[in-house]
JSON list of C-alpha atoms in Angstrom, two decimals:
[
{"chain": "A", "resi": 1, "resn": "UNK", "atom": "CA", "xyz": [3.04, -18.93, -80.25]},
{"chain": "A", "resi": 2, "resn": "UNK", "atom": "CA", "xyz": [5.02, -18.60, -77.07]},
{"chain": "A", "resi": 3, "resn": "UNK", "atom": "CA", "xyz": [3.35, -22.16, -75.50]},
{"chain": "A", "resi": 4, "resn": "UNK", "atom": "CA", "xyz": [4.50, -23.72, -79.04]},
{"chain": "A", "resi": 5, "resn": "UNK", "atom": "CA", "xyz": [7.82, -22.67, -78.48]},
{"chain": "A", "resi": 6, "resn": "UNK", "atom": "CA", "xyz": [8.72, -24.69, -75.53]},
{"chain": "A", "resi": 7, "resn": "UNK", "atom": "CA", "xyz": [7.49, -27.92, -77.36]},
{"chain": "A", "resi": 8, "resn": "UNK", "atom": "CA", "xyz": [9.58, -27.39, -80.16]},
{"chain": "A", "resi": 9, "resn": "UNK", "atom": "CA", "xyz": [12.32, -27.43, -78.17]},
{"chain": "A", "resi": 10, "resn": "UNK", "atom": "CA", "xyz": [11.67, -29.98, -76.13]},
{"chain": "A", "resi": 11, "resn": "UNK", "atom": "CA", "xyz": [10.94, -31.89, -79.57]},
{"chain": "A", "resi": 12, "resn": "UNK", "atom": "CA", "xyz": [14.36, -30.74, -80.82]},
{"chain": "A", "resi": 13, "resn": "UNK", "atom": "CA", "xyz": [16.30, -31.86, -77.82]},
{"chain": "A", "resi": 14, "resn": "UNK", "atom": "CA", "xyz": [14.41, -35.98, -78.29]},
{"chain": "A", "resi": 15, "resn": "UNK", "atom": "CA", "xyz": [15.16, -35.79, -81.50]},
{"chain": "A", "resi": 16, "resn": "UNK", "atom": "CA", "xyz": [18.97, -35.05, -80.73]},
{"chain": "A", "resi": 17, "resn": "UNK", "atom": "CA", "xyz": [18.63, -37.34, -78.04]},
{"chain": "A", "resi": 18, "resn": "UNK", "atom": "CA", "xyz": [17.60, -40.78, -79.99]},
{"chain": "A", "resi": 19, "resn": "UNK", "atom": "CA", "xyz": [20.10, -39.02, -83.08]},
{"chain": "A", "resi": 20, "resn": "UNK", "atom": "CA", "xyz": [22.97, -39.48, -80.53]},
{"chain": "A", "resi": 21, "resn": "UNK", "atom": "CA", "xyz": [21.69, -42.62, -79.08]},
{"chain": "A", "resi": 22, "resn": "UNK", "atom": "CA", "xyz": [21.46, -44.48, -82.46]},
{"chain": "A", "resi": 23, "resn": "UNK", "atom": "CA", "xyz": [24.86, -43.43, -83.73]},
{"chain": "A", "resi": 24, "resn": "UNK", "atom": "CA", "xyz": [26.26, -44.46, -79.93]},
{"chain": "A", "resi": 25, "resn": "UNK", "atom": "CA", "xyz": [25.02, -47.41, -80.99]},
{"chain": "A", "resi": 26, "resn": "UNK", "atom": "CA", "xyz": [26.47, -47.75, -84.21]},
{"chain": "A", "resi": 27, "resn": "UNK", "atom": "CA", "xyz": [29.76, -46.88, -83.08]},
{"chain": "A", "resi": 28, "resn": "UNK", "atom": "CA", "xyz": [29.48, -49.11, -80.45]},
{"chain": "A", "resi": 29, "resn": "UNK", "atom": "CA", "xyz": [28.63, -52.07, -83.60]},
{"chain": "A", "resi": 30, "resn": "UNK", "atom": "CA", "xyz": [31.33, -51.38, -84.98]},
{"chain": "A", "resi": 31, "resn": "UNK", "atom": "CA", "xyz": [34.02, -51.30, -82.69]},
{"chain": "A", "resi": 32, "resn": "UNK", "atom": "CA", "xyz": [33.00, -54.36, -82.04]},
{"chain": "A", "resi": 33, "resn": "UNK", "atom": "CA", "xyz": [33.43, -55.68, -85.01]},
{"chain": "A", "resi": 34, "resn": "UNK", "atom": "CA", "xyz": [37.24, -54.83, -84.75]},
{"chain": "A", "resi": 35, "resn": "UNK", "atom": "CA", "xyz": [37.86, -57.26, -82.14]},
{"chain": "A", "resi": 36, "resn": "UNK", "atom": "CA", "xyz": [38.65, -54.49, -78.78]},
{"chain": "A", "resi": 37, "resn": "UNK", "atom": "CA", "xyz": [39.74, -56.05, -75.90]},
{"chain": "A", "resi": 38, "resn": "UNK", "atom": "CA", "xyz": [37.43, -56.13, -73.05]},
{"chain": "A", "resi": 39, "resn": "UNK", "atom": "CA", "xyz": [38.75, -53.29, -71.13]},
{"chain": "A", "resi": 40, "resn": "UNK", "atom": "CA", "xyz": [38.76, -51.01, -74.47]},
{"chain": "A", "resi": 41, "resn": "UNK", "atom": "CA", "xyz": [35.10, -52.16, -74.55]},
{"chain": "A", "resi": 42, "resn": "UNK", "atom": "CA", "xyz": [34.36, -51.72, -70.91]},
{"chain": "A", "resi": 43, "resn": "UNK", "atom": "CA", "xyz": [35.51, -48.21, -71.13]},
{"chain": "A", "resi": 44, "resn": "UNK", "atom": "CA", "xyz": [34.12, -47.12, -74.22]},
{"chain": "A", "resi": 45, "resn": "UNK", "atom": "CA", "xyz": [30.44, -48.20, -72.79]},
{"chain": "A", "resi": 46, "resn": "UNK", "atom": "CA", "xyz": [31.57, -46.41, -69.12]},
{"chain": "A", "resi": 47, "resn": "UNK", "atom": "CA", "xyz": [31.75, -43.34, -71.31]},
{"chain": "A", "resi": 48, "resn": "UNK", "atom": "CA", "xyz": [28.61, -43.74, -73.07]},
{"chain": "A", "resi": 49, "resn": "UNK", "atom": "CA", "xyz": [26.76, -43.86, -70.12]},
{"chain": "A", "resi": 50, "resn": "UNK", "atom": "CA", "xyz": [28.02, -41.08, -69.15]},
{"chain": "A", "resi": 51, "resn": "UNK", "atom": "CA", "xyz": [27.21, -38.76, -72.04]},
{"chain": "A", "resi": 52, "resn": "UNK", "atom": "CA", "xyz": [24.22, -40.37, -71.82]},
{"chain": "A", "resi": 53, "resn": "UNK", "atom": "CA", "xyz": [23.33, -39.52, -68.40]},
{"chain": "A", "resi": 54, "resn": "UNK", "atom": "CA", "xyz": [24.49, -35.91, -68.74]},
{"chain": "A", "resi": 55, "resn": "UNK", "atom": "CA", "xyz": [22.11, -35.33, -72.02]},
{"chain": "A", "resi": 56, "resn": "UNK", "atom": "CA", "xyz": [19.35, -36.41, -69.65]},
{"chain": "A", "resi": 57, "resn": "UNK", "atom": "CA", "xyz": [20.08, -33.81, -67.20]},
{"chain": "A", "resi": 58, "resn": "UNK", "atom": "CA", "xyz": [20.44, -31.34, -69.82]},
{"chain": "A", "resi": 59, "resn": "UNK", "atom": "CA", "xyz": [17.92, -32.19, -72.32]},
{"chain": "A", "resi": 60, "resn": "UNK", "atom": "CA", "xyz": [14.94, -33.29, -70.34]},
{"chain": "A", "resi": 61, "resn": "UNK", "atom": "CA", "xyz": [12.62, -31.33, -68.25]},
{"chain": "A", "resi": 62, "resn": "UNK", "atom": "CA", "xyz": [9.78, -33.42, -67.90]},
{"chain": "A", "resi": 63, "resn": "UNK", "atom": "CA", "xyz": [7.90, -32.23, -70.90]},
{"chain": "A", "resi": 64, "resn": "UNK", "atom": "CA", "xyz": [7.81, -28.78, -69.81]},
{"chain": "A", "resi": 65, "resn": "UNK", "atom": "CA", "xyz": [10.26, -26.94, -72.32]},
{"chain": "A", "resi": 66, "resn": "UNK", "atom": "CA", "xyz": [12.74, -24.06, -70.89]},
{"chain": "A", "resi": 67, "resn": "UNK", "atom": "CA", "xyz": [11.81, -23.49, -67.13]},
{"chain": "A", "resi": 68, "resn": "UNK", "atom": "CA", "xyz": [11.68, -19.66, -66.74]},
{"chain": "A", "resi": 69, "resn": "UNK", "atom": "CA", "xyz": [14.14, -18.18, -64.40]},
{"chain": "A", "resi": 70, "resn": "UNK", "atom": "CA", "xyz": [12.27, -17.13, -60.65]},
{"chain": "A", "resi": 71, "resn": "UNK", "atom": "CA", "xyz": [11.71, -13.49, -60.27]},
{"chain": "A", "resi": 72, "resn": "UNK", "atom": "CA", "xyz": [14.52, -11.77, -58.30]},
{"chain": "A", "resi": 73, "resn": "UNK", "atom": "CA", "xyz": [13.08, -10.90, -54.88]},
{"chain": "A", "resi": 74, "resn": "UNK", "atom": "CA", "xyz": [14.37, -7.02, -53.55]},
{"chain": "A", "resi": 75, "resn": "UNK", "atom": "CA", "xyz": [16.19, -7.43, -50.37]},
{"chain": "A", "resi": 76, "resn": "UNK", "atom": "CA", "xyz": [15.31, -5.39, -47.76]},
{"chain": "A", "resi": 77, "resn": "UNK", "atom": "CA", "xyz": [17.72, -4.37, -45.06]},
{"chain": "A", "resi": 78, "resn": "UNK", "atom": "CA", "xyz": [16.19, -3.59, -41.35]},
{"chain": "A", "resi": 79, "resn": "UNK", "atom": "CA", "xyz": [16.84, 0.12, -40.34]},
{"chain": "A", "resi": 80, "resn": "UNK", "atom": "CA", "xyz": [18.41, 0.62, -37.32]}
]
């Protein structure tokens, strides 16, 4: 059970992933379709690419799932 769980989430996050991707992608279809000017257009992809590029940090970790947190080492202090 606890190797399943990282895979689901993993799962979860692609799945969010190509959700968000494919309604970017929508939106972007039908902006178009208003007529924007080229800078409104420019901007809106400069965005895009940005949320894009942040849910990749965020959401992938190279298939692994949740990378546990490294164990907290005691310090030790010299005596004097």
């Amino acid at each position: 059970a606890l190797h399943r769980q990282p895979n689901t989430a993993a799962q979860y996050l692609q799945q969010m992933y190509a959700a968000q991707q494919q309604h970017l992608m929508l939106q972007t279809a039908a902006l178009q379709q208003q007529h924007l000017t080229s800078a409104q257009l420019q901007s809106l992809a400069a965005v895009q690419q940005a949320s894009l590029a942040a849910n990749r940090q965020s959401g992938s970790s190279g298939g692994n799932g949740a990378q546990p947190a490294p164990a907290q080492q005691p310090t030790v202090s010299p005596s004097t």
